[in-house]
Short mmCIF file of C-alpha atoms in Angstrom, two decimals:
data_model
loop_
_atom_site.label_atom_id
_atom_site.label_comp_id
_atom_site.label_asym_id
_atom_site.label_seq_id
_atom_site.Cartn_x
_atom_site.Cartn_y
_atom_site.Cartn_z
CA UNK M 1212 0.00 0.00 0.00
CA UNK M 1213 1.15 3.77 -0.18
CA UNK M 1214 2.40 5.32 2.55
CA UNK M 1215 0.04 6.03 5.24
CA UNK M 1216 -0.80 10.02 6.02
CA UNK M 1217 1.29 10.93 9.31
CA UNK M 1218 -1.80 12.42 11.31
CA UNK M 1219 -3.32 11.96 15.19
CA UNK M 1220 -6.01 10.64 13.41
CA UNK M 1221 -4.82 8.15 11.67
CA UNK M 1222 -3.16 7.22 14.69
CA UNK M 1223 -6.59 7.29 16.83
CA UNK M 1224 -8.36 5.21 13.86
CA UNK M 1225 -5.42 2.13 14.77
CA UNK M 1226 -5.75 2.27 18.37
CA UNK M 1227 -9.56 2.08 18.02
CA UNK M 1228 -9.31 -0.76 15.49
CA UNK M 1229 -6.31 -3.01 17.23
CA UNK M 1230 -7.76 -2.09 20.82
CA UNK M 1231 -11.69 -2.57 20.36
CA UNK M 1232 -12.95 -3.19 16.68
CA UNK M 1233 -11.09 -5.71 15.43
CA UNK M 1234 -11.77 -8.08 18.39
CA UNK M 1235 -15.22 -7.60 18.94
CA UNK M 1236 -15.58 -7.78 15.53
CA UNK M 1237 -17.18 -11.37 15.13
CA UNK M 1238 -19.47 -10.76 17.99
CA UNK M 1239 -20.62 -7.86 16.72
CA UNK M 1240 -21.46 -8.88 13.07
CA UNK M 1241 -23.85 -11.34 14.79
CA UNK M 1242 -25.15 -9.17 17.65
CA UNK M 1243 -25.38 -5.78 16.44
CA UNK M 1244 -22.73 -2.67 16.92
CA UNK M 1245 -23.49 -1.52 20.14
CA UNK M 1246 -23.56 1.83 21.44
CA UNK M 1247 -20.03 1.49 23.37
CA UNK M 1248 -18.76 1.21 20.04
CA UNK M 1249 -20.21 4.42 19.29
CA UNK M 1250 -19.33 6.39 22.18
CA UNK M 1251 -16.00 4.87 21.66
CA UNK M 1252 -15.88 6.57 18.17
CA UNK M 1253 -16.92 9.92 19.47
CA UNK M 1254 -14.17 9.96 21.71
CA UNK M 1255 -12.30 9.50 19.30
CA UNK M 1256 -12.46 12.87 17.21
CA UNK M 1257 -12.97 10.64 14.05
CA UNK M 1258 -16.51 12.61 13.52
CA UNK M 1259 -14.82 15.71 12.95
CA UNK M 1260 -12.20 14.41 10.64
CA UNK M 1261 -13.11 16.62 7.91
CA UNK M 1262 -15.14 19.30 9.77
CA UNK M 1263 -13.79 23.06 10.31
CA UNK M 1264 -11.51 23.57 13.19
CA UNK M 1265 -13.54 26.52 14.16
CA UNK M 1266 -16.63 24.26 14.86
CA UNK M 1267 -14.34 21.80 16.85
CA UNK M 1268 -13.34 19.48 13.73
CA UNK M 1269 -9.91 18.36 12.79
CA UNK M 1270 -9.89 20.51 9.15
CA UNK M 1271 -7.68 17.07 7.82
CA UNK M 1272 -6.75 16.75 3.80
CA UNK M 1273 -8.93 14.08 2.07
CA UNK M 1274 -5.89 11.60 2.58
CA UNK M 1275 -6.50 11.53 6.22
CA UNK M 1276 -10.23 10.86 5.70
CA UNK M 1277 -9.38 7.72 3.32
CA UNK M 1278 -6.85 6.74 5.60
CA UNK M 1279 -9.22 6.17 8.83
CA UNK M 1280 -12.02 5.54 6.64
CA UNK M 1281 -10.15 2.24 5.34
CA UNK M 1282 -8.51 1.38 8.66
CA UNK M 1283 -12.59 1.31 10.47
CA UNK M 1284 -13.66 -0.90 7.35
CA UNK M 1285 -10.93 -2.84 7.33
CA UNK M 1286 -11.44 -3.53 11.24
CA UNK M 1287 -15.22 -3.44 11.38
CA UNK M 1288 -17.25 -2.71 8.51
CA UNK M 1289 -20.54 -2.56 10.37
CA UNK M 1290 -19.18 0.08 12.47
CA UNK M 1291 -17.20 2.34 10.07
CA UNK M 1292 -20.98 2.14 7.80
CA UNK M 1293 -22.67 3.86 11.16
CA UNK M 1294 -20.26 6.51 11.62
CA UNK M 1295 -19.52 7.38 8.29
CA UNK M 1296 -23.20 7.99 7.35
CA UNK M 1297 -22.23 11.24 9.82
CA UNK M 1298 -19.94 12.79 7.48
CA UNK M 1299 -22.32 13.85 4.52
CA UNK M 1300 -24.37 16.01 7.08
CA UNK M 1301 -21.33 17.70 8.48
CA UNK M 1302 -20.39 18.80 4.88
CA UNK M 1303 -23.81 19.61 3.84
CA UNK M 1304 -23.84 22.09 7.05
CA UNK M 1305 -20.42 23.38 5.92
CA UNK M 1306 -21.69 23.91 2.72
CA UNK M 1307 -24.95 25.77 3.85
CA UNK M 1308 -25.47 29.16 4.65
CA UNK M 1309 -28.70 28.43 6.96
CA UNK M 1310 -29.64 29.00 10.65
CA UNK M 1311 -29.55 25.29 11.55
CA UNK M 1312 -25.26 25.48 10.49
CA UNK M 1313 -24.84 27.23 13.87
CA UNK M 1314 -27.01 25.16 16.03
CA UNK M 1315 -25.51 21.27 14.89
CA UNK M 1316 -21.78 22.10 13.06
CA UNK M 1317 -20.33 22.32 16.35
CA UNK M 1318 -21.73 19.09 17.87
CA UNK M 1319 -21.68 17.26 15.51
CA UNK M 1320 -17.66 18.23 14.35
CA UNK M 1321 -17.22 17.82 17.97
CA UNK M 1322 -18.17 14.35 18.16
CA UNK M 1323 -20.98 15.93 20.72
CA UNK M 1324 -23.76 13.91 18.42
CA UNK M 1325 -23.88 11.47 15.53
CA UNK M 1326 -26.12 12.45 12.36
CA UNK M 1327 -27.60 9.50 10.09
CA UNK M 1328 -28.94 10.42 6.71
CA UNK M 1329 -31.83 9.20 4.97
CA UNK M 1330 -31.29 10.67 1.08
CA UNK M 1331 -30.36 7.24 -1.07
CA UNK M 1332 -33.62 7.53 -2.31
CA UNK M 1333 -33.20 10.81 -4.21
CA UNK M 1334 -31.42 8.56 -6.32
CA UNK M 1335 -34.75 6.82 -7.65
CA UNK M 1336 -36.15 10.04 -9.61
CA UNK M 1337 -38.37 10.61 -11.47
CA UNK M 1338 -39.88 8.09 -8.59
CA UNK M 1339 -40.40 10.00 -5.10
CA UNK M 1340 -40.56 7.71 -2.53
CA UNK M 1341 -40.58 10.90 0.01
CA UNK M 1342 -42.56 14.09 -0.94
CA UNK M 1343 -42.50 17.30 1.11
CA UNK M 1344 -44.54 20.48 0.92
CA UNK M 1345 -45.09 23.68 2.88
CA UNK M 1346 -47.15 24.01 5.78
CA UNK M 1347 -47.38 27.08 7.69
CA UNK M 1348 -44.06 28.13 8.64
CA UNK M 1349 -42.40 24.22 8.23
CA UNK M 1350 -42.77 21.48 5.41
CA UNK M 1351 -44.85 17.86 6.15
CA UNK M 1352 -42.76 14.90 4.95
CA UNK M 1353 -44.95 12.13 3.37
CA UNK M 1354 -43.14 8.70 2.03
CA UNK M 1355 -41.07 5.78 2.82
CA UNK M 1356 -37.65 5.47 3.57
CA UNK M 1357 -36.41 2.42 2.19
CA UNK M 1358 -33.16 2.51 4.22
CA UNK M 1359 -32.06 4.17 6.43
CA UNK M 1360 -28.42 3.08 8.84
CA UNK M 1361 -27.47 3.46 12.57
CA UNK M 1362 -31.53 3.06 14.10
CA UNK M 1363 -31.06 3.17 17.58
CA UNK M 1364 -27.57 4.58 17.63
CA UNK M 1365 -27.86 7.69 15.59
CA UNK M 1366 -29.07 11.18 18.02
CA UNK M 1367 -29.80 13.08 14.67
CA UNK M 1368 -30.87 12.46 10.77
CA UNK M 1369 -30.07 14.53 7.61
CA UNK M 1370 -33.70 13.57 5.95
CA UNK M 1371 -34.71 14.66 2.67
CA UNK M 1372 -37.59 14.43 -0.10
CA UNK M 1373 -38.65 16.25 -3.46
CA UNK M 1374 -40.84 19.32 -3.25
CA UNK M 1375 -43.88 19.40 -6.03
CA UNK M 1376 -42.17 22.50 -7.30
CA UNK M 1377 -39.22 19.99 -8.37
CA UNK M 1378 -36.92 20.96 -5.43
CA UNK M 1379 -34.57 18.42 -2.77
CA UNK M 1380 -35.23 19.74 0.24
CA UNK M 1381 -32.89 18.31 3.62
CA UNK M 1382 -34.21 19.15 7.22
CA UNK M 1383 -32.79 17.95 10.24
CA UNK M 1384 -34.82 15.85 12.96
CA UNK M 1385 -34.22 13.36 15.94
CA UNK M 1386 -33.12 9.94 15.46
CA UNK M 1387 -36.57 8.17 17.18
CA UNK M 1388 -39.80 7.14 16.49
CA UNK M 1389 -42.48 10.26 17.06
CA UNK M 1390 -45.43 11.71 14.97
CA UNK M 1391 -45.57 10.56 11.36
CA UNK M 1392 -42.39 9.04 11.35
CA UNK M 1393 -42.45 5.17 12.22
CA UNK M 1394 -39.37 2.77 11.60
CA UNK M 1395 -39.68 -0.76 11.02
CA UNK M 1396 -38.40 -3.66 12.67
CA UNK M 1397 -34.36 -3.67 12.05
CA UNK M 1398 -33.59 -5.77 8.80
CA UNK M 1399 -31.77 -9.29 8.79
CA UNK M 1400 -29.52 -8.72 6.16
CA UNK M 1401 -26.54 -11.22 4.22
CA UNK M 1402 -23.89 -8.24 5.45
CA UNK M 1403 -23.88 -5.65 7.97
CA UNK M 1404 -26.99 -6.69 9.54
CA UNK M 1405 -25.26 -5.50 13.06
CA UNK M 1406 -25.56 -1.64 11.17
CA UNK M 1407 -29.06 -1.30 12.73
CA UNK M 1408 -31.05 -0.42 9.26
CA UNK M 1409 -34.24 -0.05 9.02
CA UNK M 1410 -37.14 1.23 6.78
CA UNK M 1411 -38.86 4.65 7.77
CA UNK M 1412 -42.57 5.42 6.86
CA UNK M 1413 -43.45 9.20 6.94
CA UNK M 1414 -47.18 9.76 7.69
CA UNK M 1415 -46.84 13.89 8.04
CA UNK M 1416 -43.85 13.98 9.74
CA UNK M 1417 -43.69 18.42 10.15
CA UNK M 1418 -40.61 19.72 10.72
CA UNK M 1419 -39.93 23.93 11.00
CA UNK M 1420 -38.01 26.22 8.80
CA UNK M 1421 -34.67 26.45 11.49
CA UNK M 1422 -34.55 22.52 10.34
CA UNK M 1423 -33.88 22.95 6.86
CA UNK M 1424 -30.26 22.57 5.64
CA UNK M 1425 -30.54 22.40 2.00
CA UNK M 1426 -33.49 23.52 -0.63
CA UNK M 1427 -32.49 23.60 -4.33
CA UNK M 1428 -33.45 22.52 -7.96
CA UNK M 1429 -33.05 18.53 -8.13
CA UNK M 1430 -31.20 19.34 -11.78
CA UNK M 1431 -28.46 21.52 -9.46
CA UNK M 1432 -28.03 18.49 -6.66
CA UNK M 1433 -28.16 15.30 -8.67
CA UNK M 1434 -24.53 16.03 -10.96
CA UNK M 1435 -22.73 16.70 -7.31
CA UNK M 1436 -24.05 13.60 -5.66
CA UNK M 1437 -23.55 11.31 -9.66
CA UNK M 1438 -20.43 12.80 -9.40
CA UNK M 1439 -19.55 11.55 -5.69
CA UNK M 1440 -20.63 7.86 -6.78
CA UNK M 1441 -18.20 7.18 -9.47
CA UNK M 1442 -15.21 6.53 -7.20
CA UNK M 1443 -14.07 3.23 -5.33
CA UNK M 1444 -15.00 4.22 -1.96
CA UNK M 1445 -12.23 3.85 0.91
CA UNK M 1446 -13.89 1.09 2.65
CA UNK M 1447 -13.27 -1.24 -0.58
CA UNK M 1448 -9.68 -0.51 -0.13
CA UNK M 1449 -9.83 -1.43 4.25
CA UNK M 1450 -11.47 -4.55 3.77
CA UNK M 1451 -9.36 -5.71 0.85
CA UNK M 1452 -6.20 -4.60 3.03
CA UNK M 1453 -8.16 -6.87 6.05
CA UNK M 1454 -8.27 -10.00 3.95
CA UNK M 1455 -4.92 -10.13 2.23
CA UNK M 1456 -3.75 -9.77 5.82
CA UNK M 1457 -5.15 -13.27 5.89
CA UNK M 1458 -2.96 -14.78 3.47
CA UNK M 1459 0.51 -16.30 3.82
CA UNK M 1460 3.20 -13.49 2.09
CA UNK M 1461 4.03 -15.38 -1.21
CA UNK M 1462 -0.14 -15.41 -1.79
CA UNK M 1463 -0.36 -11.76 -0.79
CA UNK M 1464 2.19 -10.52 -2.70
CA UNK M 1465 0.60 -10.08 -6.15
CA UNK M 1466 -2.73 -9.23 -4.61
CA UNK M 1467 -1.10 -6.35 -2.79
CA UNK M 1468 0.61 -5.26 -5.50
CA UNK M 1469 -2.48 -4.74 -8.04
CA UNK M 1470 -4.42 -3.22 -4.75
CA UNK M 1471 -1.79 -0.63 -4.26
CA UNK M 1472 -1.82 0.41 -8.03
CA UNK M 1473 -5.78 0.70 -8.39
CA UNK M 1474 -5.92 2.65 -5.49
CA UNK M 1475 -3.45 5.33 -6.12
CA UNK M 1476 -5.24 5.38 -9.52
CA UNK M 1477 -8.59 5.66 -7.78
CA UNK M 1478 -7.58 8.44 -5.26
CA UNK M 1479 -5.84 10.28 -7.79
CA UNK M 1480 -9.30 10.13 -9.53
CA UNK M 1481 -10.80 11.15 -6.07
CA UNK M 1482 -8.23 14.27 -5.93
CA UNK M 1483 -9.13 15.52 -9.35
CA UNK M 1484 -9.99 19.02 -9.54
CA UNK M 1485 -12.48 18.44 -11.81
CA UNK M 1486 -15.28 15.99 -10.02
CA UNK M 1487 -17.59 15.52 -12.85
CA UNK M 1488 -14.71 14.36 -15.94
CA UNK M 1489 -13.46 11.53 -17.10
CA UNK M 1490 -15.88 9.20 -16.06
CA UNK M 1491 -15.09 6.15 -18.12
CA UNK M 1492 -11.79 6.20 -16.32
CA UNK M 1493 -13.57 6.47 -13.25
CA UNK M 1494 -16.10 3.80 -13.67
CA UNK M 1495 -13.14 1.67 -15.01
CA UNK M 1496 -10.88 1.83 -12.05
CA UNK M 1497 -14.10 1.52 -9.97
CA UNK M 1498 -15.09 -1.63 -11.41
CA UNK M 1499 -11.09 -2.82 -11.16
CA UNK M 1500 -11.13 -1.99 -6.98
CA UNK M 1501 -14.10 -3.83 -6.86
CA UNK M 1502 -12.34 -6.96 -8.79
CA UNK M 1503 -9.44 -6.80 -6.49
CA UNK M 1504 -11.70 -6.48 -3.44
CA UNK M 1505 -13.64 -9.67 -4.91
CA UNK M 1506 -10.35 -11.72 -5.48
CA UNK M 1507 -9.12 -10.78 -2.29
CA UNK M 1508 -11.64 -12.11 -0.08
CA UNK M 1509 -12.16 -14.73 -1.74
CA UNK M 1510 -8.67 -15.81 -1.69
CA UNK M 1511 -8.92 -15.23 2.61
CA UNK M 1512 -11.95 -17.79 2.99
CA UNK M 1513 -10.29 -20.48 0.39
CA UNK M 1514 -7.13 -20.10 2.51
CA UNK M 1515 -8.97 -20.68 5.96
CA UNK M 1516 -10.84 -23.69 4.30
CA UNK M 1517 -13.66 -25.34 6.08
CA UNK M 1518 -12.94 -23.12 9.13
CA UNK M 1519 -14.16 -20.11 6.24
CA UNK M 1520 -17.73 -21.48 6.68
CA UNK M 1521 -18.17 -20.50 10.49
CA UNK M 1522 -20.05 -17.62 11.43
CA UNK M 1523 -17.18 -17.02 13.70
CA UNK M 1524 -14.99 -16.72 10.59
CA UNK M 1525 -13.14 -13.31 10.13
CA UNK M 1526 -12.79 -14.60 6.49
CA UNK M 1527 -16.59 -15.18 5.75
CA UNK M 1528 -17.40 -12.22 7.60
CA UNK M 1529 -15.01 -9.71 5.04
CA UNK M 1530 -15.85 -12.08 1.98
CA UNK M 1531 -19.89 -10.84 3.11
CA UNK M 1532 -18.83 -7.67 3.71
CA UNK M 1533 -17.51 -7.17 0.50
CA UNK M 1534 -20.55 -8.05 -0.98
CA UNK M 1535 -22.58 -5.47 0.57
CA UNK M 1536 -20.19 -2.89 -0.58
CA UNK M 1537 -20.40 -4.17 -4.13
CA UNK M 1538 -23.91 -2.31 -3.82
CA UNK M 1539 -23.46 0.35 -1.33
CA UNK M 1540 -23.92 3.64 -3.25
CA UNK M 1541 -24.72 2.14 -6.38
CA UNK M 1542 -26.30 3.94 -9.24
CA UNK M 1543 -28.13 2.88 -12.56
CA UNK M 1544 -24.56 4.19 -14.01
CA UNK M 1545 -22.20 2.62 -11.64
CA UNK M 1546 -24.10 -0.61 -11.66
CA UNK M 1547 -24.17 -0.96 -15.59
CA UNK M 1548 -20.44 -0.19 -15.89
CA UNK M 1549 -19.50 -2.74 -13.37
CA UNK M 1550 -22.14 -5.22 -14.85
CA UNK M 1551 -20.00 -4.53 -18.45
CA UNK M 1552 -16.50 -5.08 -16.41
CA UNK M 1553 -18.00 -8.13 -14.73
CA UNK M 1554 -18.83 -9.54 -18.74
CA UNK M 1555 -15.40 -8.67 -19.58
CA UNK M 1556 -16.82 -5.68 -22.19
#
């Protein structure tokens, strides 16, 4: 791999993974992340990674936020998938220019709360699952949710929906059941199960003005957010790094080798000043970290064997894993080109 950022952080994100994550890991895929984990993370700083140091964040380069972001995955995806739902409403506050900044920027770059987010969905138009409108001096949120991460551990959410004037709107709201909004039962799924997610139904859930964080055309939001899914995300990278860690050196070594090249190709991608170009190359070296993520863990569970098949099995647990991020994030675009890659076109 390339040389790992020098940064507290990074240094934080391996005493949290060697001390607690990695060896609860097993237990927790099965039983759920628990909110000790959590705490444990806010303690940490890691919530603020990227937030202003003015609001009580760290202010680190994007390096530093790939760094920790593959060293959580790597050590406990179900974990690093709860807290890093928290980083999209810290930058949507830094990017917004409305009362509710200065109320939650400085808890939540402090570590003070954690923020879910419950947007995926925007991803579906022209379907709207979740349809807002004005009422009185708020907006009434009508819908379902289909997913939504970290039920139970989360304080806040980052919710949004489409307004009939064709706008995304995102409003801030507690993290619990209350009126018109109703979660379901958590959901027994083949990975991260232990993330808590459930389903939200919206019956008229009313939230004020001060809530709002974000209200523009759909046509100015989507190319940002396309744009954000056409990179290998971090975590592909962690869990890759997990399960070659697995294998005996002389097995390893041309694994790690092809792993280190895609993903200095993929972050320098990621670093690109210009977020919305060369997207073939983007989808390509997408698909490619997703191949070496693929042949990686399945390398770790044929080199544990029979052992692979246990539920206590760190192999079976990253090979699983890997298949939930295969789909985290995707889009009609993503999941074509990888479709193509995965025909050999």
């Amino acid at each position: 791999m390339t040389a790992t950022p020098a940064h507290p952080l990074v240094d934080r994100a391996r005493r949290l993974a060697t001390d607690l994550l990695v060896p609860e890991a097993e237990r927790v895929d099965q039983e759920g992340v628990p909110v000790s984990h959590i705490e444990a993370v806010k303690r940490s700083g890691l919530l603020g990674v990227a937030a202003p140091v003015v609001y009580g964040g760290s202010g680190a380069p994007p390096d530093v936020l790939r760094r920790t972001a593959e060293i959580l995955a790597g050590a406990c995806c179900s974990t690093w998938f709860v807290q890093t739902q928290h980083h999209t409403p810290v930058q949507t506050l830094v990017q917004s220019e409305l009362p509710v900044r200065e109320r939650l920027l400085g808890p939540l770059s402090r570590g003070e709360l954690l923020s879910g987010v419950a947007y995926a969905h925007l991803r579906s138009y022209p379907r709207i699952p979740v349809r807002v409108r004005r009422e009185g001096d708020g907006w009434r949120f009508e819908g379902t949710v289909p997913w939504y991460t970290g039920w139970g551990l989360n304080d806040v959410m980052l919710l949004a929906g489409m307004t009939d004037a064709g706008e995304v709107l995102f409003a801030f709201t507690e993290a619990r059941e209350q009126p018109g909004l109703r979660a379901s039962e958590p959901m027994r799924l083949a990975a991260l199960t232990a993330a808590r997610t459930v389903s939200l139904e919206l019956s008229g859930l009313w939230l004020p003005e001060e809530a709002v964080a974000l209200r523009t055309p759909y046509e100015r939001w989507a190319p940002g957010d396309r744009a954000r899914t056409l990179n290998a995300s971090p975590a592909v990278f962690g869990v890759a790094e997990a399960a070659l860690s697995l294998l005996d050196a002389e097995t390893a070594a041309p694994l790690t080798t092809r792993l280190s090249d895609v993903r200095r190709r993929a972050y320098a991608l990621a670093d690109d000043p210009a977020p919305r170009e060369r997207v073939a190359e983007r989808l390509a070296v997408r698909a490619e970290a997703y191949e070496v993520l693929r042949t990686a863990t399945t390398a770790a569970v044929v080199a544990g064997g029979g052992r692979s098949m246990a539920l206590t099995s760190r192999a079976q647990r990253l090979a699983r894993e890997a298949l939930f991020l295969l789909v985290q994030g995707q889009t009609a675009q993503t999941r074509t080109a990888q479709l193509r890659a995965l025909g050999g076109a």
